[in-house]
mmCIF file of C-alpha atoms and ligand atoms in Angstrom:
data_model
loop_
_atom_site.group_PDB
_atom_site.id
_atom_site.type_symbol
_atom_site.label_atom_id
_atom_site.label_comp_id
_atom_site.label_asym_id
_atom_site.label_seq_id
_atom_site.Cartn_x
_atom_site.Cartn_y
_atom_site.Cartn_z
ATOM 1 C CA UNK A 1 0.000 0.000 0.000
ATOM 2 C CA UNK A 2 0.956 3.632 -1.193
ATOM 3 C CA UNK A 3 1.835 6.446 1.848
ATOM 4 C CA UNK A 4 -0.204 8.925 0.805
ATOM 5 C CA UNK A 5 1.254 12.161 1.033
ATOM 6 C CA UNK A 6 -0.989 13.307 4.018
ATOM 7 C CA UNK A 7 0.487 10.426 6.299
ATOM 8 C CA UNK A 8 4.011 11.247 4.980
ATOM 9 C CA UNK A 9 3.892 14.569 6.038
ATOM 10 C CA UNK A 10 2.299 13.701 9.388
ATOM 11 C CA UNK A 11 5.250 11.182 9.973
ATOM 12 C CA UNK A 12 7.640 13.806 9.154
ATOM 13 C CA UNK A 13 5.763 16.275 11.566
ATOM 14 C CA UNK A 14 5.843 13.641 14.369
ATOM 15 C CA UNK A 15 9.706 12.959 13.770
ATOM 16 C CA UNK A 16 10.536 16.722 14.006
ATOM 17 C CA UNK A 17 8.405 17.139 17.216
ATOM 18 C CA UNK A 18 9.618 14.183 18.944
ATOM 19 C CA UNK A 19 13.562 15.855 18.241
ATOM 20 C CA UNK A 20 12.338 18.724 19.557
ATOM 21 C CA UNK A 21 10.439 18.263 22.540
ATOM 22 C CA UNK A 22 11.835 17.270 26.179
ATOM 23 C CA UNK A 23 10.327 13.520 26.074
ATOM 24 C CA UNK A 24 11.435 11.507 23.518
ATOM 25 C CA UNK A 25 8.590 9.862 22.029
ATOM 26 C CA UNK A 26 8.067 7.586 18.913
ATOM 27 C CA UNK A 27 4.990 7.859 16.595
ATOM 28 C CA UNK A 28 3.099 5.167 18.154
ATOM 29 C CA UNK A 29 3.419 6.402 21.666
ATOM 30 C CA UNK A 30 2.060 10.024 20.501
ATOM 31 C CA UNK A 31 -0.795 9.284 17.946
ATOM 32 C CA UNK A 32 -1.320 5.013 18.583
ATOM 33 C CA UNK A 33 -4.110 4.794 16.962
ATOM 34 C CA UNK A 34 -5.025 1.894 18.237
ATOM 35 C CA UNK A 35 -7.137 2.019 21.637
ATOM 36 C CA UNK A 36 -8.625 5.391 19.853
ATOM 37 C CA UNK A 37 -6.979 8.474 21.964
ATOM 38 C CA UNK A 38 -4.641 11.002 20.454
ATOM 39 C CA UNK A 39 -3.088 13.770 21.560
ATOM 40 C CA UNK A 40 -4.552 16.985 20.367
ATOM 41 C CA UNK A 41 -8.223 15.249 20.945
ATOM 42 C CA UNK A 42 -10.150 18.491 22.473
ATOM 43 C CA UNK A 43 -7.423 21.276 20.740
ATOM 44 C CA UNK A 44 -11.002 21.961 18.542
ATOM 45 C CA UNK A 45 -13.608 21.365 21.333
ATOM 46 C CA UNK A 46 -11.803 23.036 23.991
ATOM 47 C CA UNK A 47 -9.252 24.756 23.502
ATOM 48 C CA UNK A 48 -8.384 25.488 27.326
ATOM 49 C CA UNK A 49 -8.688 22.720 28.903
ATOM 50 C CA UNK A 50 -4.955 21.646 29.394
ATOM 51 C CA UNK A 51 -4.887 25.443 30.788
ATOM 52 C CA UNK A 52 -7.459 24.732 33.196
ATOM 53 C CA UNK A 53 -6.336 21.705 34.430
ATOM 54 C CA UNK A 54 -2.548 23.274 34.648
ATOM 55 C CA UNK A 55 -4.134 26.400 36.485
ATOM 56 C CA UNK A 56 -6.122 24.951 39.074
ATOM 57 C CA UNK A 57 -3.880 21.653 39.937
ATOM 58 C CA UNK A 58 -0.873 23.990 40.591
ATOM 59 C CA UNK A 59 -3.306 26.119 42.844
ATOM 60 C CA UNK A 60 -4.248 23.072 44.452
ATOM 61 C CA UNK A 61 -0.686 22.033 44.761
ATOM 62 C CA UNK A 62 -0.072 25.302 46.539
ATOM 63 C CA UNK A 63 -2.775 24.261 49.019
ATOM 64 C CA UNK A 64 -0.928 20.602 49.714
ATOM 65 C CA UNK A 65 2.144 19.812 48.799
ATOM 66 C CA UNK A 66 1.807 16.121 49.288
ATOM 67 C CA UNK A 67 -1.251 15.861 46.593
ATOM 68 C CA UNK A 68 0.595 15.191 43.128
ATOM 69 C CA UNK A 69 1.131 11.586 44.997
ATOM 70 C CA UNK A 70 -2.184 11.602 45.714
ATOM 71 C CA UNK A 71 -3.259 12.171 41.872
ATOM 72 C CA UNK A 72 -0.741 9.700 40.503
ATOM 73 C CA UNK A 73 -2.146 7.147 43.029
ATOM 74 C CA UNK A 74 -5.665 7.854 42.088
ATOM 75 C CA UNK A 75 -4.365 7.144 38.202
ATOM 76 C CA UNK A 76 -3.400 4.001 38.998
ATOM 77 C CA UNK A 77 -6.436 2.758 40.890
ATOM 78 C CA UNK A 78 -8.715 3.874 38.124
ATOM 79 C CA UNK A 79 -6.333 2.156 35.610
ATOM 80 C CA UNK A 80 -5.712 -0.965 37.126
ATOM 81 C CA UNK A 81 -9.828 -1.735 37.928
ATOM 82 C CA UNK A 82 -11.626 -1.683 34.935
ATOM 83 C CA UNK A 83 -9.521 0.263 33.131
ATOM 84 C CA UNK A 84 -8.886 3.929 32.888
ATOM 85 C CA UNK A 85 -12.698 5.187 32.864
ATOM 86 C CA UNK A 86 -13.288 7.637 36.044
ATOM 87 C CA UNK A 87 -15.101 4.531 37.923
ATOM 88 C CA UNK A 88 -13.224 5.155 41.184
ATOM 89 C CA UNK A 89 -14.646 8.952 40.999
ATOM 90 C CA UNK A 90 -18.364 7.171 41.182
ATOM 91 C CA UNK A 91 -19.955 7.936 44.075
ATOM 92 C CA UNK A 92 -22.987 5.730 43.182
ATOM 93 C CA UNK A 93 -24.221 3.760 39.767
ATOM 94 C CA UNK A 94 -27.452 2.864 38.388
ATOM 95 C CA UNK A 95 -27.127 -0.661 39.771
ATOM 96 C CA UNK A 96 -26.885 0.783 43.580
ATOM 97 C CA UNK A 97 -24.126 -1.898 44.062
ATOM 98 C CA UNK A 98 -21.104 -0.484 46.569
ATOM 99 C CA UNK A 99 -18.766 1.182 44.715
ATOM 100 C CA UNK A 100 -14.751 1.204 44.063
ATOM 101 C CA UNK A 101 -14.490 3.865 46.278
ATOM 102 C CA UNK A 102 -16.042 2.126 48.945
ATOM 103 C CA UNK A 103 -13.494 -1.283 48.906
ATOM 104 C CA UNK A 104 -11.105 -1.184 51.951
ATOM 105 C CA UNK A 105 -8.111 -1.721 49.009
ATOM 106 C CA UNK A 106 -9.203 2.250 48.151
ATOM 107 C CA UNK A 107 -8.148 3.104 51.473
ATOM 108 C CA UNK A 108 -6.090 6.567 51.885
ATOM 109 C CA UNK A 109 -7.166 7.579 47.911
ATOM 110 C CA UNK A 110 -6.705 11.160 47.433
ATOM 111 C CA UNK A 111 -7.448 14.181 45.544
ATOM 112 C CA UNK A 112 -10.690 13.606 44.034
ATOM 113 C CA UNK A 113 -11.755 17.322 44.717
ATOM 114 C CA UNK A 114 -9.147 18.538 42.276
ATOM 115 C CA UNK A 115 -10.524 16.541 39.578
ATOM 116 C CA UNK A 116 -14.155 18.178 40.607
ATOM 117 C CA UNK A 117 -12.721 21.489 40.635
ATOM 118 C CA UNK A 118 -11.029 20.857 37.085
ATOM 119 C CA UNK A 119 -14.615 19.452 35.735
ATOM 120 C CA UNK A 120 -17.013 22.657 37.377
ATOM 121 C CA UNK A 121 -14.533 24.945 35.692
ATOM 122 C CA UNK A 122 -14.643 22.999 32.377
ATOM 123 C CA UNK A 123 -18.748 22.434 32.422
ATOM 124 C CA UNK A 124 -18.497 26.435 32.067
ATOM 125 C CA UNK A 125 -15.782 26.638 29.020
ATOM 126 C CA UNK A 126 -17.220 23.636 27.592
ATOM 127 C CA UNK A 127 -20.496 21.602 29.049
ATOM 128 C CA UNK A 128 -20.272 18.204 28.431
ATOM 129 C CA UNK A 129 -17.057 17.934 26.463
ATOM 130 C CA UNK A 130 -14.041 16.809 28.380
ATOM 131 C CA UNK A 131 -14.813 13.062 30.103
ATOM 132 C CA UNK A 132 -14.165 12.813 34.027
ATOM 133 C CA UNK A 133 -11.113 9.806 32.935
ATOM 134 C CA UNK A 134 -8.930 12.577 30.552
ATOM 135 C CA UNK A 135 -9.368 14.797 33.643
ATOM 136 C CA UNK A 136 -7.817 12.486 35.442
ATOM 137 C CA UNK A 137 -5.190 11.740 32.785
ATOM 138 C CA UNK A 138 -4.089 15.816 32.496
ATOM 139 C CA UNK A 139 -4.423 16.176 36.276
ATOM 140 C CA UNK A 140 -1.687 13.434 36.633
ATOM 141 C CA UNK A 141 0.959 15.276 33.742
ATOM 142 C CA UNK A 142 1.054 17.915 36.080
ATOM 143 C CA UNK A 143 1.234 16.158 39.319
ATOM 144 C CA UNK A 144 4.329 14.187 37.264
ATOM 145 C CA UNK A 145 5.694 17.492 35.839
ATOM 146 C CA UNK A 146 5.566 19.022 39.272
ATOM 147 C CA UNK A 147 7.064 16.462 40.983
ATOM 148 C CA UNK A 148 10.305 17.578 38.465
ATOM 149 C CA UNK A 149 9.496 15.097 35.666
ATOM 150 C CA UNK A 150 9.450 16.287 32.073
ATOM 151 C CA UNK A 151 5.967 17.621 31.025
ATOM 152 C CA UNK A 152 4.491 14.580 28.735
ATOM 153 C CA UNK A 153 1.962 15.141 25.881
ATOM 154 C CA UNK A 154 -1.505 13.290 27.101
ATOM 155 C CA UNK A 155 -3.286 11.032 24.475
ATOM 156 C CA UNK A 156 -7.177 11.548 25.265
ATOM 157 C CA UNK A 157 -10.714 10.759 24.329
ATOM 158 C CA UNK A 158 -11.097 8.321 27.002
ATOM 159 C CA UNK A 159 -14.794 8.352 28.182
ATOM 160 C CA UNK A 160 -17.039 7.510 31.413
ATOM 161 C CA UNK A 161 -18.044 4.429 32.575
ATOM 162 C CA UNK A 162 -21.683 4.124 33.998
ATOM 163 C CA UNK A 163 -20.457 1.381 36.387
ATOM 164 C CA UNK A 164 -18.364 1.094 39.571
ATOM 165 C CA UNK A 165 -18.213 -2.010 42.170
ATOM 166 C CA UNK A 166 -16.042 -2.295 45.073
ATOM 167 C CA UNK A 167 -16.118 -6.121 44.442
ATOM 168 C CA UNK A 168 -13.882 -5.191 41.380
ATOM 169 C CA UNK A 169 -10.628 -3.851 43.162
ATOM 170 C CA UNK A 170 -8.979 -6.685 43.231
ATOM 171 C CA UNK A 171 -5.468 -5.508 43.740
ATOM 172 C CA UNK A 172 -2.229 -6.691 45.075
ATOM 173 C CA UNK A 173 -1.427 -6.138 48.908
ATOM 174 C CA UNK A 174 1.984 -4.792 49.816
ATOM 175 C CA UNK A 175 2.687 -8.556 50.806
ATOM 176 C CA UNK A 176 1.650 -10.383 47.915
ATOM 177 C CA UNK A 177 3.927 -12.455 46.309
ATOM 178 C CA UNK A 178 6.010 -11.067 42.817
ATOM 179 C CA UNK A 179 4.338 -13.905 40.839
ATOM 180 C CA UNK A 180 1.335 -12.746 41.420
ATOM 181 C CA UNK A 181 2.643 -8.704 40.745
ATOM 182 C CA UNK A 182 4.155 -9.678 37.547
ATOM 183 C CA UNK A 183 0.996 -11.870 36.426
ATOM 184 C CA UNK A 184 -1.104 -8.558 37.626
ATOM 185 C CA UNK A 185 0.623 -5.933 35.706
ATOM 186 C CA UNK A 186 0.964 -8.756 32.455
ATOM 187 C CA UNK A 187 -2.577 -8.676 32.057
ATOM 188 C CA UNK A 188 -2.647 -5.062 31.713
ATOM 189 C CA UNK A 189 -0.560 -5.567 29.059
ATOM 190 C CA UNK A 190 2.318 -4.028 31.387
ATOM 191 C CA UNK A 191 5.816 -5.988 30.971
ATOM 192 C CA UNK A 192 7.809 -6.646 34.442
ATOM 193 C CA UNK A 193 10.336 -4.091 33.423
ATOM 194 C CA UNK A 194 7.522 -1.065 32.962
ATOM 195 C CA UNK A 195 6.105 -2.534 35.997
ATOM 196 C CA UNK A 196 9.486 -1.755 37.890
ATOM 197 C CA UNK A 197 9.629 1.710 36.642
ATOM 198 C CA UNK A 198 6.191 2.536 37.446
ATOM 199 C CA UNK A 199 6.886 1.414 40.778
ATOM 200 C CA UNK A 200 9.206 4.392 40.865
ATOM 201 C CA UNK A 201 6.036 6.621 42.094
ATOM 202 C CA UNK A 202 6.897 4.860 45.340
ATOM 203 C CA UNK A 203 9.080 7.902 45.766
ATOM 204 C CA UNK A 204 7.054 10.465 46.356
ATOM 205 C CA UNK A 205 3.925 10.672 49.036
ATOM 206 C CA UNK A 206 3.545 8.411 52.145
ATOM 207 C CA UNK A 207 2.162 4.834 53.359
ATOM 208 C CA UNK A 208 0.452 4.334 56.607
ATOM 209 C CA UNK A 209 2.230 1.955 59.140
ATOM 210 C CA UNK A 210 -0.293 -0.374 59.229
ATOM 211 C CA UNK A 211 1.304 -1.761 55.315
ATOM 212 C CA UNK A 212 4.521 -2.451 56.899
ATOM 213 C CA UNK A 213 4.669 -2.364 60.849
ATOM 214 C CA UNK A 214 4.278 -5.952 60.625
ATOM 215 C CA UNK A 215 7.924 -6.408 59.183
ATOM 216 C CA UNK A 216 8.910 -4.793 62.218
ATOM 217 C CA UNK A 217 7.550 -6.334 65.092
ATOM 218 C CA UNK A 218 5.527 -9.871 63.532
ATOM 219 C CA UNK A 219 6.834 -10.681 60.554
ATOM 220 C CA UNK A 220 6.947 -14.574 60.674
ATOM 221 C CA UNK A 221 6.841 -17.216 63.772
ATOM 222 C CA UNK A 222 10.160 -16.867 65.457
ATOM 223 C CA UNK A 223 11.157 -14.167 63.152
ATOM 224 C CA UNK A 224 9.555 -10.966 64.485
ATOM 225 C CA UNK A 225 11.600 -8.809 61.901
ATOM 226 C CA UNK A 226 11.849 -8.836 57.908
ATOM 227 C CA UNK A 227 15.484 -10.091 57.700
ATOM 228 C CA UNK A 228 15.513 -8.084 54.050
ATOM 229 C CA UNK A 229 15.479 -4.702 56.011
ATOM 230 C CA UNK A 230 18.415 -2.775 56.912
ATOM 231 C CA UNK A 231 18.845 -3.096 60.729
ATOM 232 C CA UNK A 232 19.364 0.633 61.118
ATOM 233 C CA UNK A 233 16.603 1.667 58.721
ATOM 234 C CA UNK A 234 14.238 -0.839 61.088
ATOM 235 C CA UNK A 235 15.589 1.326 63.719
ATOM 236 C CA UNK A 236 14.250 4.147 62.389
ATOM 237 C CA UNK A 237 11.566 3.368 61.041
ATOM 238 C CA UNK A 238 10.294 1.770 64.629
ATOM 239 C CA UNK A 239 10.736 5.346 66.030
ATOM 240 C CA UNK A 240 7.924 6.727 63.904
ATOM 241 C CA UNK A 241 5.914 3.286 63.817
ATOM 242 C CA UNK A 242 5.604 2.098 67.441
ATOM 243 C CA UNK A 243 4.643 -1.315 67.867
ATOM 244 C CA UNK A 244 0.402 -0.781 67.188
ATOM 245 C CA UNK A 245 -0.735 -2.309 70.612
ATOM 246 C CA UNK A 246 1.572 0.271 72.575
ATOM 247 C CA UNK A 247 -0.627 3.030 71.165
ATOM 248 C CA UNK A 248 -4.216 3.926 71.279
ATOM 249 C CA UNK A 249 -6.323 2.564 68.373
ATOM 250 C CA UNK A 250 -7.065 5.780 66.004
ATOM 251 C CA UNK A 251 -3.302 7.254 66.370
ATOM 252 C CA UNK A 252 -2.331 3.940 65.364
ATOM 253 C CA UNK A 253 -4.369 3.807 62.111
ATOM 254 C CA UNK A 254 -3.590 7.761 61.173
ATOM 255 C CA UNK A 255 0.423 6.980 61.790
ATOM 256 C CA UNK A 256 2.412 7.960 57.886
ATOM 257 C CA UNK A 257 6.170 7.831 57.033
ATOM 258 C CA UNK A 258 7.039 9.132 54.034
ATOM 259 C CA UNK A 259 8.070 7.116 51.030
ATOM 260 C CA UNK A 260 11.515 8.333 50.995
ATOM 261 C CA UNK A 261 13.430 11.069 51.900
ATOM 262 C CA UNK A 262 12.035 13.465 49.264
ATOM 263 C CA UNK A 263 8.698 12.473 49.639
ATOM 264 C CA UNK A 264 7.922 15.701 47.021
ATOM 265 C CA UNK A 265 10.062 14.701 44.261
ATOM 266 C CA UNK A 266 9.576 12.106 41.594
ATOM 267 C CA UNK A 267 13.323 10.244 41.570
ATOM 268 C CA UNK A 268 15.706 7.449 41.146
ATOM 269 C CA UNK A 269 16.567 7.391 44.767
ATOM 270 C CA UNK A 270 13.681 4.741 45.198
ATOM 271 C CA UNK A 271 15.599 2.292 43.693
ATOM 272 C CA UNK A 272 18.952 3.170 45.721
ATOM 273 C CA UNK A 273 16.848 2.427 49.014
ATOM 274 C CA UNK A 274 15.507 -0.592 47.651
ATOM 275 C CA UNK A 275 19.368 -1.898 47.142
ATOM 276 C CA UNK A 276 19.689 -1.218 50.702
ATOM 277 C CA UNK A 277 17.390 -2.694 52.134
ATOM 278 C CA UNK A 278 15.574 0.633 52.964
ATOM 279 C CA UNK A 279 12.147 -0.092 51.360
ATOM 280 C CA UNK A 280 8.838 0.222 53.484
ATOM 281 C CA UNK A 281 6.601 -2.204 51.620
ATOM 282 C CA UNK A 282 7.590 -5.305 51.294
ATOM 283 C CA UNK A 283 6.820 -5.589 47.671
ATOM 284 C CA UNK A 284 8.725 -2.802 47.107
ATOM 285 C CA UNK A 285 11.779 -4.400 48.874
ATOM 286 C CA UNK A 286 11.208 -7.854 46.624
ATOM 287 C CA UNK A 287 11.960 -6.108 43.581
ATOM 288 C CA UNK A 288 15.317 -5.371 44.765
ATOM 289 C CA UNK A 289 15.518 -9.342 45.593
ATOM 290 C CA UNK A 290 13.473 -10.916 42.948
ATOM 291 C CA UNK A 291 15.893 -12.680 40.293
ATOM 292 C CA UNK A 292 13.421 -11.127 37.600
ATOM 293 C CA UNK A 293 13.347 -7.680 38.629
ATOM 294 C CA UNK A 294 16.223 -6.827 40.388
ATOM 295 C CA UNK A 295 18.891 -6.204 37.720
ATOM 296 C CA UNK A 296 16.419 -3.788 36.499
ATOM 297 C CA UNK A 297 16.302 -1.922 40.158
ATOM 298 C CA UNK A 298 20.199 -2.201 39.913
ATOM 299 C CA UNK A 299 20.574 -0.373 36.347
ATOM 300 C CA UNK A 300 17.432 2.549 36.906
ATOM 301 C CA UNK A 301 18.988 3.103 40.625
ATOM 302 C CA UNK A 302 22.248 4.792 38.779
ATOM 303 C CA UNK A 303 20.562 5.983 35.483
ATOM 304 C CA UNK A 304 18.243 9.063 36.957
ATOM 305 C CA UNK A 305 17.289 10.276 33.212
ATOM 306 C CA UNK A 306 17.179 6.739 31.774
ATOM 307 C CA UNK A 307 14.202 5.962 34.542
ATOM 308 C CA UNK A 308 12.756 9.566 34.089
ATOM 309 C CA UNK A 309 12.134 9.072 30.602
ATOM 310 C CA UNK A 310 10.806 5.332 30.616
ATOM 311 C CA UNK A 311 8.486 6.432 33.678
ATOM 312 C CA UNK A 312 6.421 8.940 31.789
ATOM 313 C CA UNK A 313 6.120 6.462 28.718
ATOM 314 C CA UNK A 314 5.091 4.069 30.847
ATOM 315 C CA UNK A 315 2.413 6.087 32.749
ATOM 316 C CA UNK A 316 1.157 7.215 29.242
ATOM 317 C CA UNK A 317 1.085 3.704 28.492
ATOM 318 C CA UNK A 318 -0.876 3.004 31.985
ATOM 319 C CA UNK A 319 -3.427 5.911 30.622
ATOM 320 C CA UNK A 320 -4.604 3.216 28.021
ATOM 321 C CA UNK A 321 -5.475 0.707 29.526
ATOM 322 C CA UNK A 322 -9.142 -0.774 28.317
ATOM 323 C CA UNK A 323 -10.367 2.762 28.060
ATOM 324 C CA UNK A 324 -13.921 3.011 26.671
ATOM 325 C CA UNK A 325 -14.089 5.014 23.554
ATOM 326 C CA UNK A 326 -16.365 6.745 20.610
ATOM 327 C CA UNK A 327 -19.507 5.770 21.772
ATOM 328 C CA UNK A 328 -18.802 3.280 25.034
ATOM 329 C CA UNK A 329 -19.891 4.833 28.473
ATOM 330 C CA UNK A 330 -20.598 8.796 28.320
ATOM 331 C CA UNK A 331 -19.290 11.925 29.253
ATOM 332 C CA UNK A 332 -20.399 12.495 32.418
ATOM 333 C CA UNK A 333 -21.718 16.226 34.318
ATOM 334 C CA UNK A 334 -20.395 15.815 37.547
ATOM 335 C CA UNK A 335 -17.194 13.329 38.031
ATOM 336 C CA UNK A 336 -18.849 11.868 41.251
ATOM 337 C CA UNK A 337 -22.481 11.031 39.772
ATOM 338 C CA UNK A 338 -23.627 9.015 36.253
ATOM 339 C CA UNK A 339 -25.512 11.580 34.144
HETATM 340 C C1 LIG B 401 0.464 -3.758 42.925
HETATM 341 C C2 LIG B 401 1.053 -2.637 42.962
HETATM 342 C C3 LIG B 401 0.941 -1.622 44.078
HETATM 343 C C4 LIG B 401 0.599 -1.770 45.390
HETATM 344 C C5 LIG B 401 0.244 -3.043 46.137
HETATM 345 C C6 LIG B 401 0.658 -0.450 45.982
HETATM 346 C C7 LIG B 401 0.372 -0.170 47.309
HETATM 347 C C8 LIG B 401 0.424 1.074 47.872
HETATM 348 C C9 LIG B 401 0.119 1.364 49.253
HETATM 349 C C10 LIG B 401 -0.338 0.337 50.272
HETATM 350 C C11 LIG B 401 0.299 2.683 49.439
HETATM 351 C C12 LIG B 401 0.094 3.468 50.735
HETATM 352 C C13 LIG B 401 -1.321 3.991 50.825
HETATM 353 C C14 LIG B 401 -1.595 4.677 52.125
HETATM 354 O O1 LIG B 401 -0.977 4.377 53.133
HETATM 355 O O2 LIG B 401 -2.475 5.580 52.141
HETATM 356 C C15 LIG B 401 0.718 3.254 48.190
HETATM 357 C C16 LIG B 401 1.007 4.577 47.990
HETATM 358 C C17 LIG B 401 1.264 5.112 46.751
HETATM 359 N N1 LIG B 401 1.275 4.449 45.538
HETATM 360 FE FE1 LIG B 401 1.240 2.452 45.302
HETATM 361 N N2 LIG B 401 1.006 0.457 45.023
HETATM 362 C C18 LIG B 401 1.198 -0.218 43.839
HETATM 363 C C19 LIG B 401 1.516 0.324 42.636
HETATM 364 C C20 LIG B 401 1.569 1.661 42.372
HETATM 365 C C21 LIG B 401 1.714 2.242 41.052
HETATM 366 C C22 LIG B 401 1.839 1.431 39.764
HETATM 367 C C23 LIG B 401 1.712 3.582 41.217
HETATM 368 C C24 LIG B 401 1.784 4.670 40.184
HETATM 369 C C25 LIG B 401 2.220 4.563 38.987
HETATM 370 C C26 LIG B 401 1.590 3.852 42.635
HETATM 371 C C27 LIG B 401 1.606 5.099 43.213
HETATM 372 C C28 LIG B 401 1.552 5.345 44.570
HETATM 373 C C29 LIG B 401 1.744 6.673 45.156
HETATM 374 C C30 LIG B 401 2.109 7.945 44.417
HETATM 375 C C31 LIG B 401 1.560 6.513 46.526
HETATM 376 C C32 LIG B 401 1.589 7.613 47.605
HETATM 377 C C33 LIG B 401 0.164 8.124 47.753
HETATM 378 C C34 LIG B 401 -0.042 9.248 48.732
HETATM 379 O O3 LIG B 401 0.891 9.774 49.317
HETATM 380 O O4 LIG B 401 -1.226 9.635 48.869
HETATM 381 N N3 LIG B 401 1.490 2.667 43.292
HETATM 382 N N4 LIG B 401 0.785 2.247 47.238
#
């Protein structure tokens, strides 16, 4: 088949673009046509929107520092149940089943007020345009370019799903085994190197004690502490996470340590702490052990731009998973109600 001169010039374009701009991107990762979002998908319907969402998540940011974590999190919940399609924004569905937001596993989730703001502010430039998932999409570009990544073009034209049920999130626990992480990620069409690298948000916001006092104080029989953490990290770490019985119950449950030691910044440094034995989770720690993913925590814990580059490709490459297009789901009014 003939290129037609249309597509030639549009590879050409692409090429000269990609050797321009900050993230190097290939053809496929800008335009792939092939779940149905592009980049460039409201530049006719509205105009402002990245604007918007740029405006009001850095005057959110200036609110809480800690909340670009909080976005990226919220990403990867929607992504990883049911796809990238706003269903963990749902505060109830037609089917008056619990929803996402209600399963224990959505515990600590964050920022869903931003991604209101963004879509009251949008209803005004354009009702009815911009779905509640590419919200969610653009809010997370900025929470990665804030947190000192480079600023990534967002494919779009994801739209809304009209369902939501907590007995969906089924996701990994910080103590599940790697099998079962690889096998997760897999079937998200997510290879166990990507998977490592998206793990790399691990280095920026905060985990509760409760996902990994136990590898502290009751880790096995016999073995009351994780042998794979650093004695002197353990030391610390028991200073901010006292044994849960020698506190009262609700200071317990609110106790957070951040991720690492620049819990603002998106960096390398997570994989550093995972080669010494300075991880909180414990699934974090395994991929530092795991024979299938720890010479890739060896080679991104000294390459800083190699990881910041593969990061962003790989959270575009999150935004697309099973995302309902063209005429699937709707564009909903409000992101916390089905129109
Ligand atoms: C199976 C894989 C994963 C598991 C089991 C997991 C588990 C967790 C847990 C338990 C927390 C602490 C929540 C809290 O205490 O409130 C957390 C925090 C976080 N996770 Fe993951 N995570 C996984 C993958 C990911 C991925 C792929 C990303 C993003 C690409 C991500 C981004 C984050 C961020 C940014 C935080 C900090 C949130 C905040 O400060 O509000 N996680 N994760």
């Amino acid at each position: 088949m003939e290129m037609g001169p249309r597509l030639i010039a549009t590879a050409v374009f692409v090429v000269i673009l990609c050797s321009m701009i900050v993230v190097p991107c290939s053809a496929d990762e800008v335009n792939n046509p092939g779940n149905g979002l592009h980049v460039g998908f409201y530049d006719r319907k509205c105009p402002n929107l990245e604007q918007i969402v740029t405006d009001v998540v850095a005057k959110a940011v200036e609110r809480d520092q800690k909340l670009p974590a909080g976005l990226i999190r919220l990403f990867f919940h929607d992504c990883f149940v049911k796809g990238c399609d706003a269903s963990i924004l749902l505060d109830a569905t037609p089917s008056d089943e619990p929803v996402e937001m209600q399963s224990p596993a959505s515990g600590g989730i964050r920022g869903i007020e931003v991604i209101e703001e963004i879509k009251a502010r949008l209803e005004q430039e354009c009702p009815e345009t911009v779905s509640c998932a590419d919200i969610l999409a653009f809010a997370t570009r900025e929470a990665v370019a804030l947190s000192g990544l480079p600023r990534h073009q967002v494919p779009a034209g994801r739209r809304d799903s009209r369902t939501s049920r907590a007995s969906d999130v089924i996701l990994p626990s910080p103590a599940t085994p790697m099998d079962e992480i690889i096998d997760f990620f897999s079937r998200r069409n997510l290879t166990p190197e990507e998977m490592v690298v998206l793990f790399g948000a691990h280095s920026i916001g905060a985990v509760h004690c409760n996902f990994f006092d136990y590898r502290l104080y009751n880790f096995a029989p016999g073995m009351p502490q994780d042998p794979s953490l650093n004695p002197v990290f353990a030391a610390e770490l028991a200073q901010q996470c006292p044994a849960p019985n020698t506190l009262p119950a609700e200071e317990a449950k609110n106790r957070v340590v951040d991720l690492d030691a620049t819990p603002l910044v998106l960096d390398n440094h997570y994989y550093t702490n995972l080669m010494q034995g300075r991880a909180l989770m414990q699934l974090d720690q395994a991929l530092a052990t795991d024979p299938r993913t720890g010479a890739e925590v060896a080679k991104l814990a000294i390459r800083s731009d190699s990881w910041a580059r593969q990061f962003v490709r790989a959270i575009i490459k999150m935004g697309r998973i099973n995302v309902l297009t063209g005429d699937a789901g709707e564009i909903r009014k409000n992101c916390r109600n089905f129109n």
